[in-house]
Amino acid sequence: NLQHQLGIYNNSENESYPVKITEIPNNIKSVKGGRYYTLAITNNGDIYSTGLANSGGHGHGKHKCIKQFTKIPSLINHHIIKIDCGYDHSVLLEKNGAIWTMGRNNYGQCGLGTKVNIVAIPSMIESLFNQNIKMKDICCGAKHTLSIDEHDKIYSWGWDIVHQCGH
């Protein structure tokens, strides 16, 4: 917990028993963990994160340590329905089928088609959305990402060194 990825505002290195998090809304439907950060999603689509994400995987910019669960401000007007975390990147699915990603992008795991190494705030994968490709599911591997569209087709991107992307 030295990076506050547990959402507990203290300086302990770890917690060996479950500790209730009280500084977050009661309507959390899912949580996911990255390397040093954690994401949480509420029933109404708000996204909260805590911890350290040097790569921006927690959505609050790079090199920021968030010491307790905090709403990601750039997503306030978006209804997110699902979240997942890789090692240092995160993927979010919006109700309208759009995918948002953030974090380390050194293998293209954010799917933005750029050589930018770090995506510090949530960014939509416009190449899919602009083609009217709507997603219904998402998941992250350590350094790759997959999604399923409304027609049950699988898309994958990122690090494919051992063919984990299926290419």
PDB file of C-alpha atoms in Angstrom, residues 37-124:
ATOM      1  CA  TYR A  37      -3.301   1.468  -8.808  1.00  0.00           C
ATOM      2  CA  THR A  38      -6.957   0.436  -8.524  1.00  0.00           C
ATOM      3  CA  LEU A  39     -10.069   1.452 -10.478  1.00  0.00           C
ATOM      4  CA  ALA A  40     -13.646   1.287  -9.204  1.00  0.00           C
ATOM      5  CA  ILE A  41     -16.894   1.799 -11.114  1.00  0.00           C
ATOM      6  CA  THR A  42     -20.234   2.812  -9.606  1.00  0.00           C
ATOM      7  CA  ASN A  43     -23.665   1.595 -10.695  1.00  0.00           C
ATOM      8  CA  ASN A  44     -24.248   4.954 -12.408  1.00  0.00           C
ATOM      9  CA  GLY A  45     -20.995   4.819 -14.430  1.00  0.00           C
ATOM     10  CA  ASP A  46     -18.660   7.031 -12.423  1.00  0.00           C
ATOM     11  CA  ILE A  47     -15.025   5.933 -12.287  1.00  0.00           C
ATOM     12  CA  TYR A  48     -12.819   6.334  -9.231  1.00  0.00           C
ATOM     13  CA  SER A  49      -9.142   5.477  -8.894  1.00  0.00           C
ATOM     14  CA  THR A  50      -6.418   5.413  -6.294  1.00  0.00           C
ATOM     15  CA  GLY A  51      -2.701   4.698  -6.151  1.00  0.00           C
ATOM     16  CA  LEU A  52       0.324   5.562  -8.251  1.00  0.00           C
ATOM     17  CA  ALA A  53       0.377   5.282 -12.010  1.00  0.00           C
ATOM     18  CA  ASN A  54       3.612   6.686 -13.411  1.00  0.00           C
ATOM     19  CA  SER A  55       2.167   5.780 -16.785  1.00  0.00           C
ATOM     20  CA  GLY A  56      -1.234   7.410 -16.224  1.00  0.00           C
ATOM     21  CA  GLY A  57      -3.180   4.150 -15.906  1.00  0.00           C
ATOM     22  CA  HIS A  58      -5.331   5.584 -13.116  1.00  0.00           C
ATOM     23  CA  GLY A  59      -6.626   8.415 -15.319  1.00  0.00           C
ATOM     24  CA  HIS A  60      -5.375  11.354 -13.257  1.00  0.00           C
ATOM     25  CA  GLY A  61      -2.224  12.085 -15.284  1.00  0.00           C
ATOM     26  CA  LYS A  62       1.246  10.624 -15.022  1.00  0.00           C
ATOM     27  CA  HIS A  63       3.489  10.700 -11.950  1.00  0.00           C
ATOM     28  CA  LYS A  64       0.584  11.439  -9.612  1.00  0.00           C
ATOM     29  CA  CYS A  65      -0.075   9.477  -6.462  1.00  0.00           C
ATOM     30  CA  ILE A  66      -3.764   9.530  -5.561  1.00  0.00           C
ATOM     31  CA  LYS A  67      -4.018   8.663  -1.860  1.00  0.00           C
ATOM     32  CA  GLN A  68      -7.697   7.741  -1.739  1.00  0.00           C
ATOM     33  CA  PHE A  69     -10.369   6.852  -4.288  1.00  0.00           C
ATOM     34  CA  THR A  70     -10.998   9.964  -6.395  1.00  0.00           C
ATOM     35  CA  LYS A  71     -13.411  10.457  -9.295  1.00  0.00           C
ATOM     36  CA  ILE A  72     -11.674  10.782 -12.676  1.00  0.00           C
ATOM     37  CA  PRO A  73     -12.752  14.284 -13.755  1.00  0.00           C
ATOM     38  CA  SER A  74     -12.404  13.827 -17.530  1.00  0.00           C
ATOM     39  CA  LEU A  75     -14.990  11.003 -17.463  1.00  0.00           C
ATOM     40  CA  ILE A  76     -17.741  12.828 -15.573  1.00  0.00           C
ATOM     41  CA  ASN A  77     -19.979  13.222 -18.660  1.00  0.00           C
ATOM     42  CA  HIS A  78     -19.472   9.642 -19.880  1.00  0.00           C
ATOM     43  CA  HIS A  79     -21.486   6.653 -18.687  1.00  0.00           C
ATOM     44  CA  ILE A  80     -18.882   3.902 -18.273  1.00  0.00           C
ATOM     45  CA  ILE A  81     -20.291   0.375 -17.871  1.00  0.00           C
ATOM     46  CA  LYS A  82     -17.155  -1.773 -17.577  1.00  0.00           C
ATOM     47  CA  ILE A  83     -13.501  -1.378 -16.571  1.00  0.00           C
ATOM     48  CA  ASP A  84     -10.368  -3.510 -16.701  1.00  0.00           C
ATOM     49  CA  CYS A  85      -6.685  -3.033 -15.908  1.00  0.00           C
ATOM     50  CA  GLY A  86      -3.540  -4.435 -17.415  1.00  0.00           C
ATOM     51  CA  TYR A  87      -0.107  -4.126 -15.865  1.00  0.00           C
ATOM     52  CA  ASP A  88       0.189  -0.373 -16.511  1.00  0.00           C
ATOM     53  CA  HIS A  89      -2.819   0.463 -18.708  1.00  0.00           C
ATOM     54  CA  SER A  90      -6.584   0.532 -18.324  1.00  0.00           C
ATOM     55  CA  VAL A  91      -9.558   0.127 -20.640  1.00  0.00           C
ATOM     56  CA  LEU A  92     -13.089   1.446 -20.104  1.00  0.00           C
ATOM     57  CA  LEU A  93     -16.285   0.642 -21.993  1.00  0.00           C
ATOM     58  CA  GLU A  94     -18.857   3.391 -22.386  1.00  0.00           C
ATOM     59  CA  LYS A  95     -22.594   2.647 -22.617  1.00  0.00           C
ATOM     60  CA  ASN A  96     -22.629   3.881 -26.243  1.00  0.00           C
ATOM     61  CA  GLY A  97     -20.060   1.217 -27.236  1.00  0.00           C
ATOM     62  CA  ALA A  98     -17.026   3.520 -27.247  1.00  0.00           C
ATOM     63  CA  ILE A  99     -13.739   2.361 -25.708  1.00  0.00           C
ATOM     64  CA  TRP A 100     -11.541   4.645 -23.618  1.00  0.00           C
ATOM     65  CA  THR A 101      -7.957   3.764 -22.689  1.00  0.00           C
ATOM     66  CA  MET A 102      -5.214   5.267 -20.580  1.00  0.00           C
ATOM     67  CA  GLY A 103      -1.767   4.371 -19.318  1.00  0.00           C
ATOM     68  CA  ARG A 104       1.389   2.882 -20.774  1.00  0.00           C
ATOM     69  CA  ASN A 105       1.238   2.531 -24.538  1.00  0.00           C
ATOM     70  CA  ASN A 106       4.744   1.324 -25.419  1.00  0.00           C
ATOM     71  CA  TYR A 107       3.320  -1.716 -27.249  1.00  0.00           C
ATOM     72  CA  GLY A 108       0.190   0.015 -28.563  1.00  0.00           C
ATOM     73  CA  GLN A 109      -1.942  -1.499 -25.792  1.00  0.00           C
ATOM     74  CA  CYS A 110      -4.052   1.684 -25.635  1.00  0.00           C
ATOM     75  CA  GLY A 111      -5.111   1.142 -29.257  1.00  0.00           C
ATOM     76  CA  LEU A 112      -4.855   4.777 -30.304  1.00  0.00           C
ATOM     77  CA  GLY A 113      -2.631   4.134 -33.310  1.00  0.00           C
ATOM     78  CA  THR A 114       0.074   6.481 -32.046  1.00  0.00           C
ATOM     79  CA  LYS A 115       3.658   6.081 -30.899  1.00  0.00           C
ATOM     80  CA  VAL A 116       2.932   8.046 -27.724  1.00  0.00           C
ATOM     81  CA  ASN A 117       4.487   6.058 -24.881  1.00  0.00           C
ATOM     82  CA  ILE A 118       2.108   7.301 -22.163  1.00  0.00           C
ATOM     83  CA  VAL A 119      -1.591   8.185 -22.409  1.00  0.00           C
ATOM     84  CA  ALA A 120      -1.943  10.217 -19.214  1.00  0.00           C
ATOM     85  CA  ILE A 121      -5.716  10.823 -19.285  1.00  0.00           C
ATOM     86  CA  PRO A 122      -8.570   8.703 -20.709  1.00  0.00           C
ATOM     87  CA  SER A 123      -8.663   8.828 -24.515  1.00  0.00           C
ATOM     88  CA  MET A 124     -11.314   7.370 -26.814  1.00  0.00           C
TER      89      MET A 124
END
